Short mmCIF file of C-alpha atoms in Angstrom, two decimals:
data_model
loop_
_atom_site.label_atom_id
_atom_site.label_comp_id
_atom_site.label_asym_id
_atom_site.label_seq_id
_atom_site.Cartn_x
_atom_site.Cartn_y
_atom_site.Cartn_z
CA UNK A 217 -16.03 3.11 -36.96
CA UNK A 218 -18.86 4.46 -34.81
CA UNK A 219 -18.74 8.19 -34.13
CA UNK A 220 -17.97 9.38 -30.64
CA UNK A 221 -20.80 10.16 -28.29
CA UNK A 222 -21.47 13.82 -27.52
CA UNK A 223 -20.50 15.11 -24.07
CA UNK A 224 -22.39 13.31 -21.35
CA UNK A 225 -24.37 14.87 -18.55
CA UNK A 226 -22.83 15.11 -15.06
CA UNK A 227 -25.37 12.59 -13.78
CA UNK A 228 -24.26 10.03 -16.35
CA UNK A 229 -20.59 10.66 -15.66
CA UNK A 230 -21.25 9.98 -11.97
CA UNK A 231 -22.93 6.72 -12.92
CA UNK A 232 -19.97 5.78 -15.11
CA UNK A 233 -17.63 6.58 -12.24
CA UNK A 234 -19.60 4.27 -9.94
CA UNK A 235 -19.48 1.57 -12.59
CA UNK A 236 -15.70 1.83 -12.88
CA UNK A 237 -15.23 1.84 -9.13
CA UNK A 238 -17.39 -1.26 -8.62
CA UNK A 239 -15.65 -4.40 -7.43
CA UNK A 240 -14.98 -6.99 -10.08
CA UNK A 241 -17.39 -9.62 -8.74
CA UNK A 242 -20.48 -7.40 -8.52
CA UNK A 243 -23.15 -7.79 -11.17
CA UNK A 244 -23.10 -4.14 -12.27
CA UNK A 245 -23.14 -3.23 -15.98
CA UNK A 246 -19.79 -2.51 -17.60
CA UNK A 247 -18.85 0.91 -18.88
CA UNK A 248 -18.63 -0.52 -22.40
CA UNK A 249 -22.14 -1.99 -22.08
CA UNK A 250 -23.52 1.37 -20.96
CA UNK A 251 -21.83 3.17 -23.84
CA UNK A 252 -23.18 0.58 -26.26
CA UNK A 253 -26.73 1.09 -24.98
CA UNK A 254 -26.36 4.86 -25.23
CA UNK A 255 -25.03 4.58 -28.77
CA UNK A 256 -27.94 2.39 -29.85
CA UNK A 257 -30.54 4.68 -28.26
CA UNK A 258 -28.89 7.77 -29.77
CA UNK A 259 -28.87 6.30 -33.27
CA UNK A 260 -32.49 5.19 -32.95
CA UNK A 261 -33.51 8.62 -31.64
CA UNK A 262 -31.77 10.50 -34.44
CA UNK A 263 -33.45 8.27 -37.03
CA UNK A 264 -36.91 8.85 -35.50
CA UNK A 265 -36.36 12.60 -35.30
CA UNK A 266 -35.18 12.64 -38.91
CA UNK A 267 -38.33 10.80 -40.07
CA UNK A 268 -40.44 13.11 -37.95
CA UNK A 269 -39.02 16.20 -39.67
CA UNK A 270 -39.33 14.87 -43.24
CA UNK A 271 -42.73 13.19 -42.82
CA UNK A 272 -44.19 10.52 -45.12
CA UNK A 273 -43.71 12.60 -48.34
CA UNK A 274 -40.00 13.10 -47.77
CA UNK A 275 -40.49 16.88 -47.50
CA UNK A 276 -39.11 18.87 -44.60
CA UNK A 277 -41.99 19.74 -42.27
CA UNK A 278 -42.22 23.02 -40.33
CA UNK A 279 -40.87 22.66 -36.79
CA UNK A 280 -43.45 22.79 -33.97
CA UNK A 281 -43.03 24.78 -30.81
CA UNK A 282 -40.41 22.45 -29.27
CA UNK A 283 -38.10 20.61 -31.63
CA UNK A 284 -37.27 16.99 -30.85
CA UNK A 285 -33.87 16.43 -29.26
CA UNK A 286 -31.46 13.86 -27.83
CA UNK A 287 -30.16 15.07 -24.45
CA UNK A 288 -27.48 12.36 -24.06
CA UNK A 289 -29.86 10.26 -21.96
CA UNK A 290 -33.36 10.24 -23.48
CA UNK A 291 -35.11 10.96 -26.77
CA UNK A 292 -37.72 13.75 -26.62
CA UNK A 293 -40.10 13.97 -29.60
CA UNK A 294 -41.27 17.25 -31.06
CA UNK A 295 -44.19 18.88 -29.26
CA UNK A 296 -46.46 21.89 -29.42
CA UNK A 297 -46.40 24.58 -26.73
CA UNK A 298 -48.50 23.82 -23.69
CA UNK A 299 -48.04 20.03 -23.83
CA UNK A 300 -46.31 17.78 -21.32
CA UNK A 301 -44.17 15.02 -22.83
CA UNK A 302 -43.54 11.76 -20.98
CA UNK A 303 -40.68 9.36 -21.74
CA UNK A 304 -39.47 6.20 -20.02
CA UNK A 305 -36.33 6.12 -17.92
CA UNK A 306 -33.14 5.57 -19.93
CA UNK A 307 -32.14 1.96 -20.47
CA UNK A 308 -28.88 2.32 -18.62
CA UNK A 309 -30.81 3.35 -15.47
CA UNK A 310 -32.95 0.24 -15.85
CA UNK A 311 -29.74 -1.80 -16.21
CA UNK A 312 -28.61 -0.43 -12.86
CA UNK A 313 -31.81 -0.52 -10.80
CA UNK A 314 -34.08 -2.98 -12.69
CA UNK A 315 -36.89 -0.48 -12.09
CA UNK A 316 -39.12 1.32 -14.55
CA UNK A 317 -40.21 4.94 -14.33
CA UNK A 318 -41.07 8.03 -16.32
CA UNK A 319 -39.65 11.52 -16.77
CA UNK A 320 -41.48 14.63 -17.99
CA UNK A 321 -40.77 17.90 -19.78
CA UNK A 322 -43.10 20.81 -20.47
CA UNK A 323 -43.09 22.43 -23.90
CA UNK A 324 -43.37 26.19 -23.35
CA UNK A 325 -43.17 29.23 -25.60
CA UNK A 326 -39.52 29.57 -24.61
CA UNK A 327 -38.69 25.92 -25.36
CA UNK A 328 -38.25 22.81 -23.26
CA UNK A 329 -38.45 23.01 -19.48
CA UNK A 330 -36.15 21.13 -17.13
CA UNK A 331 -36.77 17.42 -16.57
CA UNK A 332 -39.11 16.61 -13.67
CA UNK A 333 -38.88 14.77 -11.44
CA UNK A 334 -35.12 14.50 -11.33
CA UNK A 335 -33.89 11.49 -13.34
CA UNK A 336 -32.35 9.84 -10.27
CA UNK A 337 -35.61 10.14 -8.32
CA UNK A 338 -37.81 9.09 -11.22
CA UNK A 339 -35.69 6.06 -12.05
CA UNK A 340 -34.92 4.88 -8.50
CA UNK A 341 -31.23 5.80 -8.33
CA UNK A 342 -30.10 7.05 -4.94
CA UNK A 343 -28.31 10.32 -5.64
CA UNK A 344 -28.89 12.26 -2.44
CA UNK A 345 -26.21 14.40 -0.84
CA UNK A 346 -25.09 11.73 1.62
CA UNK A 347 -24.61 9.17 -1.13
CA UNK A 348 -22.73 11.72 -3.25
CA UNK A 349 -20.41 12.43 -0.33
CA UNK A 350 -19.92 8.70 0.25
CA UNK A 351 -19.20 8.09 -3.42
CA UNK A 352 -16.73 10.97 -3.46
CA UNK A 353 -14.90 9.52 -0.46
CA UNK A 354 -14.83 6.08 -2.08
CA UNK A 355 -13.50 7.58 -5.29
CA UNK A 356 -10.73 9.41 -3.39
CA UNK A 357 -9.90 6.21 -1.52
CA UNK A 358 -9.62 4.25 -4.77
CA UNK A 359 -7.38 6.92 -6.27
CA UNK A 360 -5.07 6.81 -3.26
CA UNK A 361 -5.09 3.02 -3.43
CA UNK A 362 -4.13 3.14 -7.09
CA UNK A 363 -1.21 5.46 -6.29
CA UNK A 364 -0.05 3.14 -3.52
CA UNK A 365 -0.09 -0.03 -5.58
CA UNK A 366 1.51 1.76 -8.53
CA UNK A 367 4.40 2.80 -6.28
CA UNK A 368 4.51 -0.68 -4.75
CA UNK A 369 4.60 -2.58 -8.03
CA UNK A 370 7.12 -0.13 -9.51
CA UNK A 371 9.53 -0.49 -6.59
CA UNK A 372 9.03 -4.26 -6.54
CA UNK A 373 9.70 -4.43 -10.27
CA UNK A 374 13.01 -2.57 -9.95
CA UNK A 375 14.21 -4.61 -6.97
CA UNK A 376 13.18 -7.90 -8.57
CA UNK A 377 15.06 -7.08 -11.77
CA UNK A 378 18.20 -6.27 -9.75
CA UNK A 379 17.84 -9.45 -7.66
CA UNK A 380 17.26 -11.59 -10.76
CA UNK A 381 20.34 -10.10 -12.43
CA UNK A 382 22.47 -10.89 -9.37
CA UNK A 383 21.35 -14.51 -9.14
CA UNK A 384 21.89 -15.00 -12.88
CA UNK A 385 25.34 -13.36 -12.89
CA UNK A 386 27.12 -15.53 -10.31
CA UNK A 387 27.71 -19.13 -11.36
CA UNK A 388 28.23 -20.29 -7.78
CA UNK A 389 24.66 -19.24 -6.97
CA UNK A 390 23.16 -21.54 -9.60
CA UNK A 391 21.41 -24.35 -7.76
CA UNK A 392 17.92 -25.76 -7.43
CA UNK A 393 16.89 -23.50 -4.57
CA UNK A 394 18.01 -20.34 -6.36
CA UNK A 395 16.52 -21.53 -9.64
CA UNK A 396 13.15 -21.70 -7.88
CA UNK A 397 13.77 -18.22 -6.47
CA UNK A 398 14.49 -16.95 -10.00
CA UNK A 399 11.22 -18.36 -11.30
CA UNK A 400 9.41 -16.74 -8.37
CA UNK A 401 11.07 -13.42 -9.22
CA UNK A 402 9.94 -13.75 -12.84
CA UNK A 403 6.36 -14.48 -11.73
CA UNK A 404 6.32 -11.32 -9.61
CA UNK A 405 7.79 -9.32 -12.50
CA UNK A 406 5.09 -10.61 -14.85
CA UNK A 407 2.43 -9.84 -12.25
CA UNK A 408 3.58 -6.23 -11.97
CA UNK A 409 3.78 -5.81 -15.74
CA UNK A 410 0.32 -7.32 -16.22
CA UNK A 411 -1.12 -4.87 -13.68
CA UNK A 412 0.32 -1.91 -15.57
CA UNK A 413 -0.84 -3.26 -18.94
CA UNK A 414 -4.35 -3.95 -17.63
CA UNK A 415 -4.66 -0.46 -16.15
CA UNK A 416 -3.44 1.11 -19.38
CA UNK A 417 -6.05 -0.79 -21.41
CA UNK A 418 -9.08 -0.63 -19.09
CA UNK A 419 -8.65 2.90 -17.79
CA UNK A 420 -7.61 4.63 -20.99
CA UNK A 421 -9.45 7.86 -21.68
CA UNK A 422 -10.38 7.12 -25.28
CA UNK A 423 -12.38 3.95 -24.48
CA UNK A 424 -11.35 2.29 -27.76
CA UNK A 425 -11.36 -1.12 -26.07
CA UNK A 426 -15.14 -1.01 -26.22
CA UNK A 427 -15.12 -1.35 -30.00
CA UNK A 428 -12.29 -2.28 -32.30
CA UNK A 429 -9.86 -3.58 -29.68
CA UNK A 430 -12.26 -5.86 -27.79
CA UNK A 431 -10.35 -9.03 -28.73
CA UNK A 432 -7.06 -7.48 -27.69
CA UNK A 433 -8.62 -6.33 -24.41
CA UNK A 434 -9.80 -9.87 -23.67
CA UNK A 435 -6.33 -11.22 -24.42
CA UNK A 436 -4.89 -8.69 -21.97
CA UNK A 437 -7.27 -9.96 -19.28
CA UNK A 438 -6.33 -13.58 -20.05
CA UNK A 439 -2.63 -12.66 -19.73
CA UNK A 440 -3.37 -10.81 -16.47
CA UNK A 441 -5.20 -13.78 -14.96
CA UNK A 442 -2.39 -16.12 -16.02
CA UNK A 443 0.26 -13.94 -14.36
CA UNK A 444 -1.74 -13.78 -11.13
CA UNK A 445 -2.24 -17.56 -11.04
CA UNK A 446 1.41 -18.22 -11.94
CA UNK A 447 2.49 -16.02 -9.06
CA UNK A 448 0.36 -17.97 -6.59
CA UNK A 449 1.61 -21.23 -8.12
CA UNK A 450 5.26 -20.30 -7.55
CA UNK A 451 4.50 -19.23 -3.99
CA UNK A 452 3.10 -22.73 -3.56
CA UNK A 453 6.26 -24.18 -5.14
CA UNK A 454 8.39 -22.30 -2.59
CA UNK A 455 6.35 -23.76 0.25
CA UNK A 456 6.47 -27.27 -1.19
CA UNK A 457 10.22 -27.10 -1.72
CA UNK A 458 10.94 -25.86 1.79
CA UNK A 459 8.68 -28.56 3.19
CA UNK A 460 10.45 -31.18 1.06
CA UNK A 461 13.84 -30.09 2.41
CA UNK A 462 12.73 -30.76 5.97
CA UNK A 463 10.76 -33.98 5.39
CA UNK A 464 12.54 -35.93 2.64
CA UNK A 465 16.18 -36.83 3.16
CA UNK A 466 17.25 -37.54 -0.41
CA UNK A 467 15.57 -36.71 -3.72
CA UNK A 468 16.58 -35.92 -7.29
CA UNK A 469 17.31 -32.22 -7.74
CA UNK A 470 16.76 -32.31 -11.50
CA UNK A 471 13.39 -34.07 -11.34
CA UNK A 472 12.32 -31.81 -8.49
CA UNK A 473 13.08 -28.69 -10.55
CA UNK A 474 11.26 -30.08 -13.59
CA UNK A 475 8.16 -30.81 -11.54
CA UNK A 476 8.33 -27.34 -9.98
CA UNK A 477 8.48 -25.71 -13.42
CA UNK A 478 5.52 -27.80 -14.61
CA UNK A 479 3.51 -26.85 -11.52
CA UNK A 480 4.51 -23.18 -11.54
CA UNK A 481 3.98 -22.40 -15.24
CA UNK A 482 1.91 -25.31 -16.58
CA UNK A 483 -0.95 -25.60 -14.10
CA UNK A 484 -1.96 -21.90 -14.35
CA UNK A 485 -2.14 -22.24 -18.14
CA UNK A 486 -4.63 -25.10 -17.79
CA UNK A 487 -6.92 -23.23 -15.39
CA UNK A 488 -6.75 -19.92 -17.28
CA UNK A 489 -7.49 -21.67 -20.59
CA UNK A 490 -10.47 -23.39 -18.96
CA UNK A 491 -11.67 -20.04 -17.61
CA UNK A 492 -11.31 -18.36 -21.01
CA UNK A 493 -13.28 -21.11 -22.77
CA UNK A 494 -15.98 -21.07 -20.10
CA UNK A 495 -16.14 -17.30 -20.18
CA UNK A 496 -16.45 -17.29 -23.98
CA UNK A 497 -19.46 -19.60 -23.98
CA UNK A 498 -21.23 -18.60 -20.75
CA UNK A 499 -20.31 -14.96 -20.06
CA UNK A 500 -18.87 -13.35 -23.18
CA UNK A 501 -19.63 -9.82 -22.00
CA UNK A 502 -17.39 -6.81 -22.47
CA UNK A 503 -13.68 -7.11 -21.80
CA UNK A 504 -13.97 -9.95 -19.24
CA UNK A 505 -12.81 -7.60 -16.49
CA UNK A 506 -16.02 -7.88 -14.40
CA UNK A 507 -16.99 -11.33 -13.14
CA UNK A 508 -20.75 -11.21 -12.60
CA UNK A 509 -21.19 -14.98 -12.96
CA UNK A 510 -19.78 -16.47 -9.75
CA UNK A 511 -19.64 -20.02 -11.12
CA UNK A 512 -17.39 -18.91 -13.99
CA UNK A 513 -15.20 -16.85 -11.67
CA UNK A 514 -14.62 -19.84 -9.38
CA UNK A 515 -12.76 -21.60 -12.21
CA UNK A 516 -9.87 -19.26 -11.31
CA UNK A 517 -10.70 -18.30 -7.75
CA UNK A 518 -11.04 -21.91 -6.60
CA UNK A 519 -7.50 -23.10 -7.52
CA UNK A 520 -5.99 -19.90 -6.05
CA UNK A 521 -7.73 -20.39 -2.70
CA UNK A 522 -6.78 -24.08 -2.67
CA UNK A 523 -3.11 -23.20 -3.27
CA UNK A 524 -3.25 -20.64 -0.45
CA UNK A 525 -4.78 -23.17 1.93
CA UNK A 526 -2.17 -25.80 1.00
CA UNK A 527 0.59 -23.27 1.61
CA UNK A 528 -0.92 -22.35 4.96
CA UNK A 529 -1.03 -26.02 5.99
CA UNK A 530 2.57 -26.46 4.84
CA UNK A 531 3.58 -23.42 6.86
CA UNK A 532 2.03 -24.84 10.03
CA UNK A 533 3.72 -28.19 9.45
CA UNK A 534 7.08 -26.49 8.76
CA UNK A 535 6.86 -24.66 12.07
CA UNK A 536 5.97 -27.92 13.83
CA UNK A 537 8.98 -29.71 12.32
CA UNK A 538 11.33 -26.85 13.19
CA UNK A 539 10.14 -26.69 16.78
CA UNK A 540 10.56 -30.45 17.12
CA UNK A 541 14.10 -30.27 15.77
CA UNK A 542 14.95 -27.42 18.14
CA UNK A 543 13.73 -29.48 21.13
CA UNK A 544 15.65 -32.60 20.09
CA UNK A 545 18.51 -33.23 22.49
CA UNK A 546 20.60 -34.92 19.81
CA UNK A 547 20.70 -31.70 17.79
CA UNK A 548 24.21 -30.23 17.95
CA UNK A 549 24.96 -26.58 18.65
CA UNK A 550 25.64 -25.55 15.06
CA UNK A 551 22.46 -27.36 13.97
CA UNK A 552 20.50 -25.44 16.61
CA UNK A 553 21.72 -22.13 15.17
CA UNK A 554 20.91 -23.31 11.67
CA UNK A 555 17.36 -24.31 12.59
CA UNK A 556 16.83 -21.04 14.48
CA UNK A 557 17.77 -19.13 11.33
CA UNK A 558 15.46 -21.40 9.38
CA UNK A 559 12.59 -20.76 11.81
CA UNK A 560 13.20 -17.00 11.70
CA UNK A 561 13.17 -16.94 7.91
CA UNK A 562 10.02 -19.07 7.85
CA UNK A 563 8.22 -16.60 10.10
CA UNK A 564 9.12 -13.87 7.63
CA UNK A 565 7.60 -15.93 4.82
CA UNK A 566 4.06 -15.87 6.27
CA UNK A 567 2.84 -13.12 3.93
CA UNK A 568 4.77 -14.64 1.03
CA UNK A 569 2.89 -17.92 1.32
CA UNK A 570 -0.40 -16.02 1.11
CA UNK A 571 -1.58 -16.99 4.59
CA UNK A 572 -3.18 -13.58 5.18
CA UNK A 573 -5.35 -14.05 2.09
CA UNK A 574 -7.18 -16.88 3.82
CA UNK A 575 -8.81 -14.31 6.09
CA UNK A 576 -10.35 -12.48 3.12
CA UNK A 577 -11.16 -15.51 0.97
CA UNK A 578 -14.87 -15.35 1.81
CA UNK A 579 -15.10 -11.82 3.17
CA UNK A 580 -18.42 -9.93 2.86
CA UNK A 581 -18.86 -6.81 0.75
CA UNK A 582 -18.69 -4.47 3.74
CA UNK A 583 -15.04 -5.51 4.25
CA UNK A 584 -14.15 -4.77 0.64
CA UNK A 585 -12.07 -1.67 1.37
CA UNK A 586 -9.91 -3.54 3.88
CA UNK A 587 -9.53 -6.46 1.48
CA UNK A 588 -8.52 -4.16 -1.37
CA UNK A 589 -5.98 -2.47 0.88
CA UNK A 590 -4.32 -5.78 1.76
CA UNK A 591 -4.50 -7.29 -1.73
CA UNK A 592 -3.53 -4.19 -3.73
CA UNK A 593 -1.62 -1.76 -1.52
CA UNK A 594 0.30 -4.20 0.69
CA UNK A 595 0.33 -6.99 -1.89
CA UNK A 596 2.08 -4.70 -4.37
CA UNK A 597 5.15 -4.59 -2.10
CA UNK A 598 5.25 -8.38 -1.86
CA UNK A 599 7.77 -8.67 -4.70
CA UNK A 600 10.08 -6.19 -2.97
CA UNK A 601 9.99 -8.25 0.25
CA UNK A 602 10.70 -11.43 -1.72
CA UNK A 603 13.71 -9.82 -3.42
CA UNK A 604 15.09 -8.62 -0.08
CA UNK A 605 14.62 -11.96 1.72
CA UNK A 606 15.75 -14.29 -1.03
CA UNK A 607 18.56 -12.19 -2.51
CA UNK A 608 19.79 -9.13 -0.64
CA UNK A 609 19.71 -10.79 2.81
CA UNK A 610 21.03 -14.11 1.47
CA UNK A 611 24.44 -14.83 3.01
CA UNK A 612 25.73 -16.60 -0.09
CA UNK A 613 24.73 -13.68 -2.30
CA UNK A 614 26.41 -11.22 0.04
CA UNK A 615 29.64 -13.26 0.00
CA UNK A 616 29.70 -13.48 -3.80
CA UNK A 617 29.00 -9.78 -4.21
CA UNK A 618 31.69 -8.87 -1.67
CA UNK A 619 34.19 -11.15 -3.37
CA UNK A 620 33.43 -9.65 -6.78
CA UNK A 621 33.64 -6.14 -5.39
CA UNK A 622 37.04 -6.75 -3.79
CA UNK A 623 38.32 -8.36 -6.94
CA UNK A 624 37.31 -5.29 -8.91
CA UNK A 625 38.84 -2.97 -6.31
CA UNK A 626 42.14 -4.90 -6.19
CA UNK A 627 42.98 -5.89 -9.79
CA UNK A 628 46.68 -5.20 -9.29
CA UNK A 629 47.02 -7.80 -6.50
CA UNK A 630 46.28 -11.17 -8.12
CA UNK A 631 47.75 -13.13 -5.21
CA UNK A 632 45.58 -11.29 -2.75
CA UNK A 633 42.61 -11.81 -5.00
CA UNK A 634 43.33 -15.53 -5.11
CA UNK A 635 43.62 -15.67 -1.33
CA UNK A 636 40.35 -13.82 -0.96
CA UNK A 637 38.76 -16.24 -3.39
CA UNK A 638 39.95 -19.24 -1.36
CA UNK A 639 38.87 -17.61 1.86
CA UNK A 640 35.37 -16.91 0.63
CA UNK A 641 35.18 -20.34 -0.93
CA UNK A 642 35.86 -21.88 2.47
CA UNK A 643 33.41 -19.52 4.11
CA UNK A 644 30.70 -20.31 1.60
CA UNK A 645 31.09 -24.03 2.01
CA UNK A 646 30.17 -23.60 5.64
CA UNK A 647 26.80 -22.32 4.53
CA UNK A 648 26.08 -25.16 2.11
CA UNK A 649 24.75 -28.49 3.17
CA UNK A 650 23.81 -31.87 1.88
CA UNK A 651 20.46 -32.79 0.45
CA UNK A 652 19.46 -33.84 3.93
CA UNK A 653 19.61 -30.19 5.01
CA UNK A 654 22.12 -31.07 7.71
CA UNK A 655 24.86 -28.51 8.50
CA UNK A 656 27.24 -31.22 9.65
CA UNK A 657 27.90 -32.52 6.12
CA UNK A 658 29.29 -29.73 3.88
CA UNK A 659 28.89 -30.11 0.13
CA UNK A 660 30.29 -27.31 -2.08
CA UNK A 661 28.10 -28.35 -4.99
CA UNK A 662 24.79 -27.87 -3.17
CA UNK A 663 23.33 -24.64 -1.83
CA UNK A 664 19.66 -25.46 -1.49
CA UNK A 665 19.61 -26.14 2.25
CA UNK A 666 20.26 -22.52 3.18
CA UNK A 667 16.99 -20.64 3.18
CA UNK A 668 18.41 -17.15 3.60
#
């Protein structure tokens, strides 16, 4: 295993901080790549200095006025007092700026002087006070953003687990619509877990993912991308299913669920596998967490944007169908109330269908902070909103929970419990409808027509 690098200079740590804070689609060098370059230059420098001290005869030579050294950025050869030594800019600066330059040190009787000009000025890196202040503000903003999305994903994870447990516990809630909701909950749970795993691997302090755990780090990124795509796929499934309820009168529930599962879990696997293979052959750099090659990144980004656009079109068509049904004179009073509830719930599903992401699909770099705020901070609470809308505000779920609660509170009154059971059974049937999504034809065995 390679030895650890010695402590780095403050200038280098600032560069590493900027590298970590860079957005994932910018063509900046990775932290691991920078560390690899530094390790190679350090090893080469130590070998040259060792040969310089021993000489051709293998005997230790007397040290000149200024002994050669490695200062964590550049290699300075030994020199006699009164000389000025020139070295090229470090490789990692050239990786950042693509510019060449030179730095100098004077060898004096008291040893090496300070580097002149300053490395950032000599190598073309803007490190003035205004940029430092800007970078500090950006760093603070990113830290606050990380705290926000950590809280958001944590709260969403807890609420989704509770909602999933509720839907799985009650047999009367098992139907196609709720099965789709369960899969959506699982996709949000996996998304939150993948975020936490990715952060733990990429932002660990020891940096071991740069060496021995590179394969595991790439697998973590593949799992992360799959969870993100699966989440978007199941949001698309929700939109397709709601649209199918309003457009198609009769269809097979079993086949519909099978196709939804294939679309929600199967299609992301195909695209992520294609991305991994393409990345391996065309951009096998680092941990695959920075996407410098736009053409490779579009293997994943393209299907996600297409799914968002399809969901947005479905949302517009759903609103059009609902408004048409509300204006139809033949629609009875109870149907009007049902469609109003359906329209209200659909309006609440705008962020769930990813419509707001369309705005930032092709946003410029100067809008990056706003985009990160929407995608990370607000997007982290998306799972919580889904759990509230699809479970805790669901009338059927509330009835089942109330019935179970009263049965547990009144175990000594079986007759009363039976009456309550019959009463809630009758009440629930009023909220279930036929496959035509019509409230005028109750069907106790179907619950998919009720959206909330």
